[in-house]
Coordinates of C-alpha atoms in Angstrom, one line a residue:
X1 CA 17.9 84.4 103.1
X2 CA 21.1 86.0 103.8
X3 CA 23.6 86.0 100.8
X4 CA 27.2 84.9 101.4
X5 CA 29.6 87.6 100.4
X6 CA 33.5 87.4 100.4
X7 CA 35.3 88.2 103.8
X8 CA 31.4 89.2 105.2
X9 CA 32.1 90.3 109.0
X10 CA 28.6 90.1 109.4
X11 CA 26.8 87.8 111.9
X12 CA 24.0 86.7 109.8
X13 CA 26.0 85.4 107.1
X14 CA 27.7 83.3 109.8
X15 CA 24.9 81.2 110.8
X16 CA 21.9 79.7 109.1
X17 CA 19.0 81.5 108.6
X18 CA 16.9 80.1 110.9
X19 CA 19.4 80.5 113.5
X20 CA 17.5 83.5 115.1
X21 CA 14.5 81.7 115.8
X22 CA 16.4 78.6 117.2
X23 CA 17.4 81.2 120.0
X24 CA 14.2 82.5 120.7
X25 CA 13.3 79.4 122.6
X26 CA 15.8 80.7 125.7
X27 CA 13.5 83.9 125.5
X28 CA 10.7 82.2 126.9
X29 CA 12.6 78.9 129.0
X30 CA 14.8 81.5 130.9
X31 CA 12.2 84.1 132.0
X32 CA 12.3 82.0 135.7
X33 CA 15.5 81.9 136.0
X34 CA 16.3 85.2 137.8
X35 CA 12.7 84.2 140.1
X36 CA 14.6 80.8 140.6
X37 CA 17.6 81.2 141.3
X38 CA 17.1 83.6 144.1
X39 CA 13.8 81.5 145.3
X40 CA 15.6 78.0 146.2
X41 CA 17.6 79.1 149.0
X42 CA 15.2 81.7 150.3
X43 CA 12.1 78.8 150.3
X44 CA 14.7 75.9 151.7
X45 CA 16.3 78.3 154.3
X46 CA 13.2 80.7 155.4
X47 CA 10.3 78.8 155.1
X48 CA 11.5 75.1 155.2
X49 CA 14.4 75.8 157.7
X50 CA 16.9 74.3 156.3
X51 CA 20.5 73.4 157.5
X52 CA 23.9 74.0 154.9
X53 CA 23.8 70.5 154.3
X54 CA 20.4 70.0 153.6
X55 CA 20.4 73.2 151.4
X56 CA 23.6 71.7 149.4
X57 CA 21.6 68.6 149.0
X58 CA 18.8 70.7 147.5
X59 CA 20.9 71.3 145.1
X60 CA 22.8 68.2 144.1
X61 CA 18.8 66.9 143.8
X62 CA 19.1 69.2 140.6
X63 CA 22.4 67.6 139.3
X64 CA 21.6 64.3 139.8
X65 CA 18.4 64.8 137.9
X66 CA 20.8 66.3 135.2
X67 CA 23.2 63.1 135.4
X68 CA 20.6 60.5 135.3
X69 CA 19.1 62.4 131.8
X70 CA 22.5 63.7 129.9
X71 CA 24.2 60.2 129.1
X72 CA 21.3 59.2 127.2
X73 CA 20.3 62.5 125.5
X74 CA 23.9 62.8 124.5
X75 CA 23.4 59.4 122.6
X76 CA 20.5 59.9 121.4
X77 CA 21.7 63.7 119.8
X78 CA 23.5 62.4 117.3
X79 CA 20.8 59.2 116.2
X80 CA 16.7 61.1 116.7
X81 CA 15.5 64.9 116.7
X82 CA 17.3 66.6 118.0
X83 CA 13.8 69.4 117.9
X84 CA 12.1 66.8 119.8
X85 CA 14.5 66.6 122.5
X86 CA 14.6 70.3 123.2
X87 CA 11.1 70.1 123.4
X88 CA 10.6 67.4 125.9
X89 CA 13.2 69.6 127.8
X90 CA 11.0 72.4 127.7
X91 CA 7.7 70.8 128.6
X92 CA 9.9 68.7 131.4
X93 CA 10.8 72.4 132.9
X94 CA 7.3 73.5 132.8
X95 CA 6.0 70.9 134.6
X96 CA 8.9 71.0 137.4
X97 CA 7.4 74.6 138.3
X98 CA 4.1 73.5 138.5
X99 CA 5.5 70.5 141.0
X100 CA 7.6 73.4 142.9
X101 CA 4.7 75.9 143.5
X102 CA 2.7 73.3 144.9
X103 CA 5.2 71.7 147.3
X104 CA 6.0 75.1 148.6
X105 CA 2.1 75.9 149.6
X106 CA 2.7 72.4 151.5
X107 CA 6.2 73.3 153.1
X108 CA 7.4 70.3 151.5
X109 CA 10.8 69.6 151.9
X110 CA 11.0 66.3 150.5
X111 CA 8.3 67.5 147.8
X112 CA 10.7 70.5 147.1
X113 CA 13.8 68.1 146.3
X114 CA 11.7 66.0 144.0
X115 CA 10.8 68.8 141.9
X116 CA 14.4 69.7 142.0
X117 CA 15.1 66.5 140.6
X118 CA 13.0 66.0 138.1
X119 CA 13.9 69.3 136.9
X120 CA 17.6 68.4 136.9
X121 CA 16.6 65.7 134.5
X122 CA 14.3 68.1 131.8
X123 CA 17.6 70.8 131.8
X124 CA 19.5 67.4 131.1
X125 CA 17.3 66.4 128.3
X126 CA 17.2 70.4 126.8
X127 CA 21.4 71.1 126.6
X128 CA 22.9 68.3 125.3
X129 CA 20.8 69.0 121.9
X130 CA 20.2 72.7 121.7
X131 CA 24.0 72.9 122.1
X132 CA 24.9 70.9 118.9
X133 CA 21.9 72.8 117.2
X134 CA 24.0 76.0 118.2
X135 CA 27.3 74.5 116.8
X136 CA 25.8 73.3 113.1
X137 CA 24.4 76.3 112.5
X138 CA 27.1 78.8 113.0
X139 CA 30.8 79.2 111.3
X140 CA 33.4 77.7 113.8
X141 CA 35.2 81.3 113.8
X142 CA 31.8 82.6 115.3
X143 CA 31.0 80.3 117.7
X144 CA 31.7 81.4 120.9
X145 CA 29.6 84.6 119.5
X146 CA 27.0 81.9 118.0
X147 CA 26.5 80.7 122.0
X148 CA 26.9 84.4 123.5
X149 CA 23.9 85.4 121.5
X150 CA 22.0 82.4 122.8
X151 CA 22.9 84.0 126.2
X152 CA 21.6 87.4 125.5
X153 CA 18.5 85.5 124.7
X154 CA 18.6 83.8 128.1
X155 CA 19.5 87.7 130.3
X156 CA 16.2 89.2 127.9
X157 CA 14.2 86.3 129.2
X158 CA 15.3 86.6 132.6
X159 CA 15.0 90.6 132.6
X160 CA 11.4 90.4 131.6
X161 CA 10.3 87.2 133.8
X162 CA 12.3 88.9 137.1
X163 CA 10.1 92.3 136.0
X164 CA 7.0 90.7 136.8
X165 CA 7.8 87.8 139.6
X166 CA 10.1 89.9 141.8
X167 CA 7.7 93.2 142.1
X168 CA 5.0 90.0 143.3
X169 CA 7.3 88.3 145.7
X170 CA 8.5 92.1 147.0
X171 CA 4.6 93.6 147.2
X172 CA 3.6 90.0 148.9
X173 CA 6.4 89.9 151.1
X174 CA 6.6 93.1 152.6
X175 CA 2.3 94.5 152.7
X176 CA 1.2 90.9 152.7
X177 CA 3.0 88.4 154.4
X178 CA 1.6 84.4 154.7
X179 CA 0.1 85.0 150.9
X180 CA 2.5 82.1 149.3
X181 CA -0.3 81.0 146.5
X182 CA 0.1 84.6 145.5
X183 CA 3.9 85.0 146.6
X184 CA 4.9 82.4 144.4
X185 CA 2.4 82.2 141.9
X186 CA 5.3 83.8 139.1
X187 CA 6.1 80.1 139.0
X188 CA 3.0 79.4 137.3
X189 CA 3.5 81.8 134.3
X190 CA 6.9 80.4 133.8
X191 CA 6.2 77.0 133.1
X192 CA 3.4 78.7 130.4
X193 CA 6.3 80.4 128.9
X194 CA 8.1 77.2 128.9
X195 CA 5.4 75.0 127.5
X196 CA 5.3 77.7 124.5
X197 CA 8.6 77.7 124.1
X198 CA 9.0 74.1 123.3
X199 CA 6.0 74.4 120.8
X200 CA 7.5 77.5 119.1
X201 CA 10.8 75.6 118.5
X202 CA 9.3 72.8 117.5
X203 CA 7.5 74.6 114.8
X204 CA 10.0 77.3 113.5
X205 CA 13.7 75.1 113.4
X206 CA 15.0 73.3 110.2
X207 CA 17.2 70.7 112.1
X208 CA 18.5 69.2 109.1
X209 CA 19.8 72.9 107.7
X210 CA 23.3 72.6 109.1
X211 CA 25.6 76.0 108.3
X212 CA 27.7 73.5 106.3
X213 CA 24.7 72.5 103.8
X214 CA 23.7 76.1 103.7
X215 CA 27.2 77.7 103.2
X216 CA 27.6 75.0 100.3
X217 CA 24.2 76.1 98.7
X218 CA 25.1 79.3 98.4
X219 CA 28.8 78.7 97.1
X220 CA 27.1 76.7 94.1
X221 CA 24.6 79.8 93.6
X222 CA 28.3 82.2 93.2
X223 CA 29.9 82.9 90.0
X224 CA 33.2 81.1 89.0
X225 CA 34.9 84.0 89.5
X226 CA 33.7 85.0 93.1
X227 CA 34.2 81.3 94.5
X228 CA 37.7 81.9 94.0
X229 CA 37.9 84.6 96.3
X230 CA 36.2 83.1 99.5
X231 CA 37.8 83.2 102.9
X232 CA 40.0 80.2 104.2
X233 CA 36.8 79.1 106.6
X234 CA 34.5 78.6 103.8
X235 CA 36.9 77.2 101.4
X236 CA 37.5 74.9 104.3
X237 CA 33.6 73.6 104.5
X238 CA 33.1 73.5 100.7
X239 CA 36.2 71.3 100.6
X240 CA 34.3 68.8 103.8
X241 CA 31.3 68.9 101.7
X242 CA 32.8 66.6 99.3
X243 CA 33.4 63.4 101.2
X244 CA 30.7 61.7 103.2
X245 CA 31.6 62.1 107.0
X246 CA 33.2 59.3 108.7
X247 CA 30.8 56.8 109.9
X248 CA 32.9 54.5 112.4
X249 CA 31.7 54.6 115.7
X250 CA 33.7 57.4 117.2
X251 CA 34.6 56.1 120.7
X252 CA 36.0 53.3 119.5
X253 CA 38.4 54.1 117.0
X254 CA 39.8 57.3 118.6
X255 CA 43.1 58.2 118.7
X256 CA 45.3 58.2 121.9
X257 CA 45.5 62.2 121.7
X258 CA 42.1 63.1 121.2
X259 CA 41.4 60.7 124.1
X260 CA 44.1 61.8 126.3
X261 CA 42.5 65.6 125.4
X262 CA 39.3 64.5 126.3
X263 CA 40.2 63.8 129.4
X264 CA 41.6 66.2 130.3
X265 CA 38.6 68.6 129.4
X266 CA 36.0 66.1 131.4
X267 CA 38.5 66.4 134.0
X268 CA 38.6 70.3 134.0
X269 CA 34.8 70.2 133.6
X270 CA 34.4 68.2 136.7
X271 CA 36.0 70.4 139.3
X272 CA 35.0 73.8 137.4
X273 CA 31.3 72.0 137.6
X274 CA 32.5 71.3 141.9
X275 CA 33.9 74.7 142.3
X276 CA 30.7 76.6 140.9
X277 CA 28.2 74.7 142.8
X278 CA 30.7 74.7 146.0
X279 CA 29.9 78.6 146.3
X280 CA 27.0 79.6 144.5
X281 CA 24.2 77.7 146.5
X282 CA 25.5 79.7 149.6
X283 CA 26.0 83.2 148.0
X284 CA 22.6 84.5 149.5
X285 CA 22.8 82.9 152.7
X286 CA 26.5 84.6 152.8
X287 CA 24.6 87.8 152.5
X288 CA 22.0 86.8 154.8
X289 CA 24.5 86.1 157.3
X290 CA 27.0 89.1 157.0
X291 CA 25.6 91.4 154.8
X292 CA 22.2 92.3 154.9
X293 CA 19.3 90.2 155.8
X294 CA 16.5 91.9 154.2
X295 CA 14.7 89.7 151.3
X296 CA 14.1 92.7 149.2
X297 CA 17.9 94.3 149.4
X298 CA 19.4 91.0 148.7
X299 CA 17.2 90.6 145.2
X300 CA 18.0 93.7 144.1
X301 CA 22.0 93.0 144.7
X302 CA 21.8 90.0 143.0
X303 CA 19.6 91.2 140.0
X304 CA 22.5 93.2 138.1
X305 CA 24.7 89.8 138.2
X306 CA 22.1 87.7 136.9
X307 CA 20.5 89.3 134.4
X308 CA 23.2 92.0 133.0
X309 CA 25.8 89.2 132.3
X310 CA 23.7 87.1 130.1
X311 CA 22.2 90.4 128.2
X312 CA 26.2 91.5 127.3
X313 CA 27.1 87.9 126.6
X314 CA 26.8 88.0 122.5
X315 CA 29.8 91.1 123.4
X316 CA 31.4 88.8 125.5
X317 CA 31.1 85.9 122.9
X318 CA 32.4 88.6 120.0
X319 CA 35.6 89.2 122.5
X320 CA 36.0 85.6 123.1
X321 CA 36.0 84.5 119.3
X322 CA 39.0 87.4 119.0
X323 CA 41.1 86.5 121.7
X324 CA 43.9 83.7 122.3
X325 CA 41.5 81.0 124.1
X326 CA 44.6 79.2 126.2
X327 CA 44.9 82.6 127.5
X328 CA 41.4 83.7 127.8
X329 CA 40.9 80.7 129.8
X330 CA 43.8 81.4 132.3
X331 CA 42.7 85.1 132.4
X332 CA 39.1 84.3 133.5
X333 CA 40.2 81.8 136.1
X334 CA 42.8 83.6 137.5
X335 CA 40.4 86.6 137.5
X336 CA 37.7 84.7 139.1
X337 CA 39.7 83.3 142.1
X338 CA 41.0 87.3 142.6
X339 CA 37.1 88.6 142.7
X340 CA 36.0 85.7 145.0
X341 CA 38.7 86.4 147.7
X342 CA 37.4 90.5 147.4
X343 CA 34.1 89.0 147.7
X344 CA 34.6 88.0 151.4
X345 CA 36.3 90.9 152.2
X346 CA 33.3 93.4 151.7
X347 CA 30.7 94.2 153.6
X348 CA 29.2 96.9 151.5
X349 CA 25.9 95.6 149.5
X350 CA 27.0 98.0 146.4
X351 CA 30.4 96.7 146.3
X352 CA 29.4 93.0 146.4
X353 CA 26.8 93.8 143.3
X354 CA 29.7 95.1 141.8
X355 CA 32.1 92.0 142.4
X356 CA 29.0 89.6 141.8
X357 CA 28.7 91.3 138.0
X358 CA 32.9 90.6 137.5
X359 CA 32.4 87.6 138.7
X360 CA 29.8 86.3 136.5
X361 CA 31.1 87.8 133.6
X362 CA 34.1 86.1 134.0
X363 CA 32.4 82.5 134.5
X364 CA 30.5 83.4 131.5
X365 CA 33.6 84.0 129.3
X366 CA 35.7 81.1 130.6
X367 CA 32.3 79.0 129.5
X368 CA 32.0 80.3 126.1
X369 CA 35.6 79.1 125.3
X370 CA 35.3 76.0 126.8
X371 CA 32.1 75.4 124.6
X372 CA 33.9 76.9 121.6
X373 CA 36.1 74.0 122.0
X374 CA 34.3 71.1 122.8
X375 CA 32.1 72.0 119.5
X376 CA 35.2 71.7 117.6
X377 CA 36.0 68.3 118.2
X378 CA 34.2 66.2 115.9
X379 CA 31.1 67.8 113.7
X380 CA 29.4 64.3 113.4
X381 CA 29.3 63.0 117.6
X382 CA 28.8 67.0 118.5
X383 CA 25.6 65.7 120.9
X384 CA 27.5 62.8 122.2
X385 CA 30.8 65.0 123.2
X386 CA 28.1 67.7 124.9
X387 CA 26.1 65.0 126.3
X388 CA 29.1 63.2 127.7
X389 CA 30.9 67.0 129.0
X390 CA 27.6 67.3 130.9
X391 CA 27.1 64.3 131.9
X392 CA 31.0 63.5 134.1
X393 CA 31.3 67.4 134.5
X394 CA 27.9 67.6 136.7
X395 CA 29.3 64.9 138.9
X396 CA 31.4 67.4 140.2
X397 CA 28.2 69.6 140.3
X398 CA 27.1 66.6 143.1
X399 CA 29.7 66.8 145.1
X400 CA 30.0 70.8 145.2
X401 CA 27.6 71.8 147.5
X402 CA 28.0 69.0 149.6
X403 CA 31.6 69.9 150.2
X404 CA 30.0 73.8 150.6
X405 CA 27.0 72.5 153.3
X406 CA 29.8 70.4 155.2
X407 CA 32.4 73.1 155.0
X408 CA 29.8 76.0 155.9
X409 CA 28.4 74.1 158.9
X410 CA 31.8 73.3 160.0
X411 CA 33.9 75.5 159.3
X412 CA 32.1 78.6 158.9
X413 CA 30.3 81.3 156.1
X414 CA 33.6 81.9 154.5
X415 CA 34.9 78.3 154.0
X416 CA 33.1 77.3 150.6
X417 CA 34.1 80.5 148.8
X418 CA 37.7 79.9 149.9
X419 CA 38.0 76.7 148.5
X420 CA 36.5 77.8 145.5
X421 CA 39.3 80.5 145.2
X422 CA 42.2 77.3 145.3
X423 CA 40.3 74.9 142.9
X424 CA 39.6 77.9 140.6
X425 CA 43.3 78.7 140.2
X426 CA 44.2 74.8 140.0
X427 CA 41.7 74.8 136.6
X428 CA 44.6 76.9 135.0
X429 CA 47.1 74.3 134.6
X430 CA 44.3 72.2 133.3
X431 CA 43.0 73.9 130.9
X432 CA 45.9 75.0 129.3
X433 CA 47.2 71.9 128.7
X434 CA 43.5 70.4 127.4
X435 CA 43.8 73.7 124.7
X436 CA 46.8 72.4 123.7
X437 CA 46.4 69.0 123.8
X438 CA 43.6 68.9 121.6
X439 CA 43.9 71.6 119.3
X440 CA 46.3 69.2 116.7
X441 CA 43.2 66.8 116.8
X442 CA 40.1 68.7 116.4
X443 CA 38.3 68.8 113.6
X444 CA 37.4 72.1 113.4
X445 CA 40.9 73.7 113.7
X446 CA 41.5 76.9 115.8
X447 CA 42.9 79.9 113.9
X448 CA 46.5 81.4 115.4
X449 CA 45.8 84.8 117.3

């Protein structure tokens, strides 16, 4: 067990000590992703010939799924297991490939959305929890690090599962074309991976050793002399520790600011949920179009982006945690909009690697503040704030590619990524103004930088 020393600038001491193996479950869940992400549009568009609506219905199938689920899992956080949840997550993933592989040997495009949808709901049952498991066990001045190194988890996990499904689909699709059982067969050993995954973190997480029960058993196990010297952040939790957390029901009692703050996050989260699902669905059908139209040469530009982001994202987190977070927000938003107009303008496959790996650096830095943030709030209703951030921000995820399918069928290849570029830069006014809205309220208060 690590032992707390005074002003430690080390991780572990910042986080409980089963906080490693809590994050070893994204390991094995995320080892599709890469194989997934890049599979949807390929299957709907190439095999199942589908329109830019149709295709940004495929995709709102996945957020409804996610919006039916969250409200309840948010509730239900704070009052069961929180273990249990993440495992019914994890099994709900696993069997949500299996569904996919099958209706993808039958062409199915109705099949296809189904699976879509039911996996919408498991990723809605897996968040809401694992994210308040993330906040109790880490210091509040850590936590955007606490989440990036759940990321790095996640970019291992997709490294290794795109390192065995993509030379399959690549060998398959160029020597031995018509083979989909084999094709997508990867699909297969990710929901194994995912079915382990829930029974490893079932099996290795204390959910009732919060950071705050284990920073206070070590302050009792320090001399007199030494517990005089600890930094402001643990004098702060050893002074909580001594009065029982409220126990009023925390929607109904709230005060106007924290309300008002709320939402305005919800808000933000709604059109940043919009704008993200407005583009991304049509990012390889972009390429397809103007680009480059070979399978192969569009997974390998997309493979930096999604895979080397989330491996740097415990740096990212470290960077985040240092920085002003008003301003790191308007940074990563204005920065955003300013590498999706440069997007549009290339037509050079290296170059739009390039700008693809800015870009989702940036979307993963703008998320690690705003989950800094909403982990601050309140300590005891942590699942119910994530559940209901999830919950009216993926509403927004609904409408997005709808807007994109209408807009790209319309109006052309370029239309959803311009009005990402707009909605992105109105998020800055937003934001700013949630940061400073609710930083008087929060429980969890953020330092001056």
């Amino acid at each position: 067990m690590a032992k707390l020393t005074e002003n430690s600038n080390s991780f572990s001491e910042k986080v409980t000590p089963d906080f490693n193996s809590m994050i070893k479950i994204l390991f094995w869940n995320s080892m599709g992703f890469f194989f997934f992400n890049f599979m949807v549009p390929y299957v709907t568009g190439q095999l199942m010939d589908a329109s830019g609506t149709q295709l940004g219905f495929m995709f709102s199938a996945f957020t409804i799924g996610a919006i039916i689920s969250t409200p309840l899992v948010g509730y239900f956080t704070d009052r069961s297991s929180k273990k249990n949840l993440v495992l019914f997550g994890s099994i709900g993933r696993g069997i949500s490939y299996i569904w996919m592989y099958i209706t993808i040997l039958f062409r199915s495009l109705i099949g296809f959305t189904g699976s879509m949808l039911f996996l919408g709901m498991s990723v809605g049952v897996f968040w809401p929890p694992f994210n308040a498991l993330v906040s109790e066990k880490s210091n509040k001045e850590n936590r955007s690090t606490a989440f990036g190194k759940s990321y790095g988890k996640m970019g291992i996990g997709n490294l290794v599962g795109a390192c065995i499904g993509v030379p399959i689909f690549v060998v398959i699709d160029n020597f031995f074309p018509g083979l989909e059982f084999i094709q997508y067969s990867p699909l297969l050993l990710y929901a194994i991976s995912n079915f382990y995954a829930g029974i490893y973190f079932s099996k290795n997480v204390d959910e009732d050793l919060t950071y705050d029960r284990f920073l206070n058993s070590e302050v009792e196990s320090l001399p007199q002399q030494n517990m005089e010297k600890l930094s402001n952040s643990e004098e702060d939790v050893k002074e909580f520790l001594k009065s029982e957390p409220l126990k009023e029901p925390f929607f109904k009692n709230m005060p106007k600011g924290l309300a008002f703050g709320l939402l305005l996050m919800i808000l933000g989260m709604f059109f940043a949920n919009m704008n993200e699902s407005m583009a991304y669905p049509f990012l390889q059908a972009y390429l397809t179009a103007n680009i480059q139209d070979n399978a192969t040469i569009i997974m390998l530009i997309y493979f930096p982006s999604g895979i080397l982001t989330l491996i740097i994202s415990p740096k990212i987190g470290e960077l985040c945690d240092k920085i002003n977070l008003p301003l790191g927000v308007a940074l990563s938003s204005f920065l955003g909009a300013l590498t999706t107009f440069f997007l549009i303008r290339t037509d050079s496959e290296i170059l739009f690697s390039l700008l693809l790996i800015i870009d989702s650096t940036l979307a993963t830095a703008g998320g690690l503040i705003l989950q800094n943030v909403m982990s601050r709030v309140n300590k005891t209703n942590r699942g119910k704030l994530f559940g209901l951030q999830g919950w009216l921000g993926r509403l927004g995820g609904v409408l997005g590619p709808i807007i994109g399918g209408l807009a790209w069928d319309k109006f052309g290849t370029q239309s959803p990524f311009i009005i990402s570029i707009f909605v992105e830069l109105a998020l800055i006014p937003i934001f700013i103004l949630t940061l400073k809205t609710l930083e008087p309220v929060m429980e969890e208060k953020i330092s001056k930088k």
